[in-house]
């Protein structure tokens, strides 16, 4: 069943998590921002974290905010939780 996907409902939020066996995950919270939209804000957060955090596997958007200037959206800020696997002890 490697690579299979199952629907998961977690605290009222629906999402998808790949099949997992014997993995231990740690969750961190990141906040990304961008004037170019929500997706770019998420990409900025994950891209920066990838420079120092290994084994990132999934993310969940938990909050979205925006800044308004002169009646228009000027900036997006997105809070995400990112799950990553811990390194095995050898």
PDB file of C-alpha atoms in Angstrom:
ATOM      1  CA  UNK A   1       0.000   0.000   0.000  1.00  0.00           C
ATOM      2  CA  UNK A   2       2.994   2.300  -0.215  1.00  0.00           C
ATOM      3  CA  UNK A   3       1.967   5.615  -1.710  1.00  0.00           C
ATOM      4  CA  UNK A   4      -1.746   5.092  -1.093  1.00  0.00           C
ATOM      5  CA  UNK A   5      -3.705   8.055   0.185  1.00  0.00           C
ATOM      6  CA  UNK A   6      -6.377   8.088   2.842  1.00  0.00           C
ATOM      7  CA  UNK A   7      -8.788  10.844   3.776  1.00  0.00           C
ATOM      8  CA  UNK A   8      -8.203  12.198   7.256  1.00  0.00           C
ATOM      9  CA  UNK A   9     -10.438  14.431   9.316  1.00  0.00           C
ATOM     10  CA  UNK A  10      -8.453  16.173  12.036  1.00  0.00           C
ATOM     11  CA  UNK A  11     -10.199  18.556  14.413  1.00  0.00           C
ATOM     12  CA  UNK A  12     -12.893  19.212  11.835  1.00  0.00           C
ATOM     13  CA  UNK A  13     -10.465  19.861   8.978  1.00  0.00           C
ATOM     14  CA  UNK A  14     -10.407  17.483   6.033  1.00  0.00           C
ATOM     15  CA  UNK A  15      -7.084  16.743   4.364  1.00  0.00           C
ATOM     16  CA  UNK A  16      -5.017  14.001   2.839  1.00  0.00           C
ATOM     17  CA  UNK A  17      -2.026  12.266   4.337  1.00  0.00           C
ATOM     18  CA  UNK A  18      -0.080   9.554   2.565  1.00  0.00           C
ATOM     19  CA  UNK A  19       0.192   6.055   4.000  1.00  0.00           C
ATOM     20  CA  UNK A  20       2.563   6.096   6.973  1.00  0.00           C
ATOM     21  CA  UNK A  21       4.213   3.290   8.862  1.00  0.00           C
ATOM     22  CA  UNK A  22       6.292   3.595  12.021  1.00  0.00           C
ATOM     23  CA  UNK A  23       7.195   7.234  11.371  1.00  0.00           C
ATOM     24  CA  UNK A  24       7.425   9.808  14.123  1.00  0.00           C
ATOM     25  CA  UNK A  25       6.516  13.318  13.026  1.00  0.00           C
ATOM     26  CA  UNK A  26       7.277  16.667  14.586  1.00  0.00           C
ATOM     27  CA  UNK A  27       5.103  19.706  13.810  1.00  0.00           C
ATOM     28  CA  UNK A  28       6.281  23.287  13.599  1.00  0.00           C
ATOM     29  CA  UNK A  29       4.375  26.461  12.830  1.00  0.00           C
ATOM     30  CA  UNK A  30       5.582  28.879  10.155  1.00  0.00           C
ATOM     31  CA  UNK A  31       4.247  32.168   8.834  1.00  0.00           C
ATOM     32  CA  UNK A  32       4.913  33.056   5.208  1.00  0.00           C
ATOM     33  CA  UNK A  33       4.055  36.292   3.468  1.00  0.00           C
ATOM     34  CA  UNK A  34       3.819  37.588  -0.081  1.00  0.00           C
ATOM     35  CA  UNK A  35       2.199  40.389  -2.052  1.00  0.00           C
ATOM     36  CA  UNK A  36       1.520  37.797  -4.781  1.00  0.00           C
ATOM     37  CA  UNK A  37      -1.108  35.609  -3.081  1.00  0.00           C
ATOM     38  CA  UNK A  38      -1.745  32.824  -0.613  1.00  0.00           C
ATOM     39  CA  UNK A  39       0.043  30.091  -2.552  1.00  0.00           C
ATOM     40  CA  UNK A  40       3.193  32.205  -2.904  1.00  0.00           C
ATOM     41  CA  UNK A  41       3.116  32.987   0.838  1.00  0.00           C
ATOM     42  CA  UNK A  42       3.015  29.235   1.589  1.00  0.00           C
ATOM     43  CA  UNK A  43       5.807  28.590  -0.921  1.00  0.00           C
ATOM     44  CA  UNK A  44       7.937  31.304   0.722  1.00  0.00           C
ATOM     45  CA  UNK A  45       7.501  29.758   4.175  1.00  0.00           C
ATOM     46  CA  UNK A  46       8.292  26.223   2.998  1.00  0.00           C
ATOM     47  CA  UNK A  47      11.156  27.354   0.778  1.00  0.00           C
ATOM     48  CA  UNK A  48      12.863  29.209   3.604  1.00  0.00           C
ATOM     49  CA  UNK A  49      12.325  26.364   6.092  1.00  0.00           C
ATOM     50  CA  UNK A  50      13.755  23.854   3.590  1.00  0.00           C
ATOM     51  CA  UNK A  51      17.150  25.555   3.955  1.00  0.00           C
ATOM     52  CA  UNK A  52      17.477  24.293   7.550  1.00  0.00           C
ATOM     53  CA  UNK A  53      14.802  21.617   8.134  1.00  0.00           C
ATOM     54  CA  UNK A  54      15.065  18.162   6.603  1.00  0.00           C
ATOM     55  CA  UNK A  55      12.381  15.584   5.847  1.00  0.00           C
ATOM     56  CA  UNK A  56       9.383  17.918   5.552  1.00  0.00           C
ATOM     57  CA  UNK A  57       6.400  15.808   4.451  1.00  0.00           C
ATOM     58  CA  UNK A  58       3.152  17.807   4.695  1.00  0.00           C
ATOM     59  CA  UNK A  59       1.624  21.139   5.640  1.00  0.00           C
ATOM     60  CA  UNK A  60      -1.725  22.453   6.795  1.00  0.00           C
ATOM     61  CA  UNK A  61      -2.916  26.045   6.420  1.00  0.00           C
ATOM     62  CA  UNK A  62      -4.256  27.159   9.807  1.00  0.00           C
ATOM     63  CA  UNK A  63      -4.720  30.900   9.331  1.00  0.00           C
ATOM     64  CA  UNK A  64      -4.825  33.416   6.495  1.00  0.00           C
ATOM     65  CA  UNK A  65      -4.613  37.184   6.835  1.00  0.00           C
ATOM     66  CA  UNK A  66      -4.233  40.058   4.428  1.00  0.00           C
ATOM     67  CA  UNK A  67      -3.246  43.690   4.439  1.00  0.00           C
ATOM     68  CA  UNK A  68      -5.453  46.231   2.678  1.00  0.00           C
ATOM     69  CA  UNK A  69      -4.124  49.442   1.169  1.00  0.00           C
ATOM     70  CA  UNK A  70      -6.322  51.951  -0.651  1.00  0.00           C
ATOM     71  CA  UNK A  71      -9.184  49.443  -0.843  1.00  0.00           C
ATOM     72  CA  UNK A  72      -7.071  46.693  -2.457  1.00  0.00           C
ATOM     73  CA  UNK A  73      -5.263  43.597  -1.198  1.00  0.00           C
ATOM     74  CA  UNK A  74      -1.642  44.600  -0.724  1.00  0.00           C
ATOM     75  CA  UNK A  75      -0.140  41.607   1.078  1.00  0.00           C
ATOM     76  CA  UNK A  76      -0.971  38.053   2.201  1.00  0.00           C
ATOM     77  CA  UNK A  77       0.209  36.351   5.387  1.00  0.00           C
ATOM     78  CA  UNK A  78      -0.405  32.621   5.865  1.00  0.00           C
ATOM     79  CA  UNK A  79       0.239  30.542   8.994  1.00  0.00           C
ATOM     80  CA  UNK A  80       0.967  26.871   8.308  1.00  0.00           C
ATOM     81  CA  UNK A  81       1.836  23.833  10.367  1.00  0.00           C
ATOM     82  CA  UNK A  82       4.509  21.669   8.766  1.00  0.00           C
ATOM     83  CA  UNK A  83       5.130  18.021   9.632  1.00  0.00           C
ATOM     84  CA  UNK A  84       8.532  16.421   9.201  1.00  0.00           C
ATOM     85  CA  UNK A  85       9.985  13.052  10.075  1.00  0.00           C
ATOM     86  CA  UNK A  86      12.699  12.750  12.666  1.00  0.00           C
ATOM     87  CA  UNK A  87      16.020  11.204  11.680  1.00  0.00           C
ATOM     88  CA  UNK A  88      16.511   7.582  12.700  1.00  0.00           C
ATOM     89  CA  UNK A  89      19.095   6.876  15.388  1.00  0.00           C
ATOM     90  CA  UNK A  90      21.865   4.732  13.941  1.00  0.00           C
TER      91      UNK A  90
END
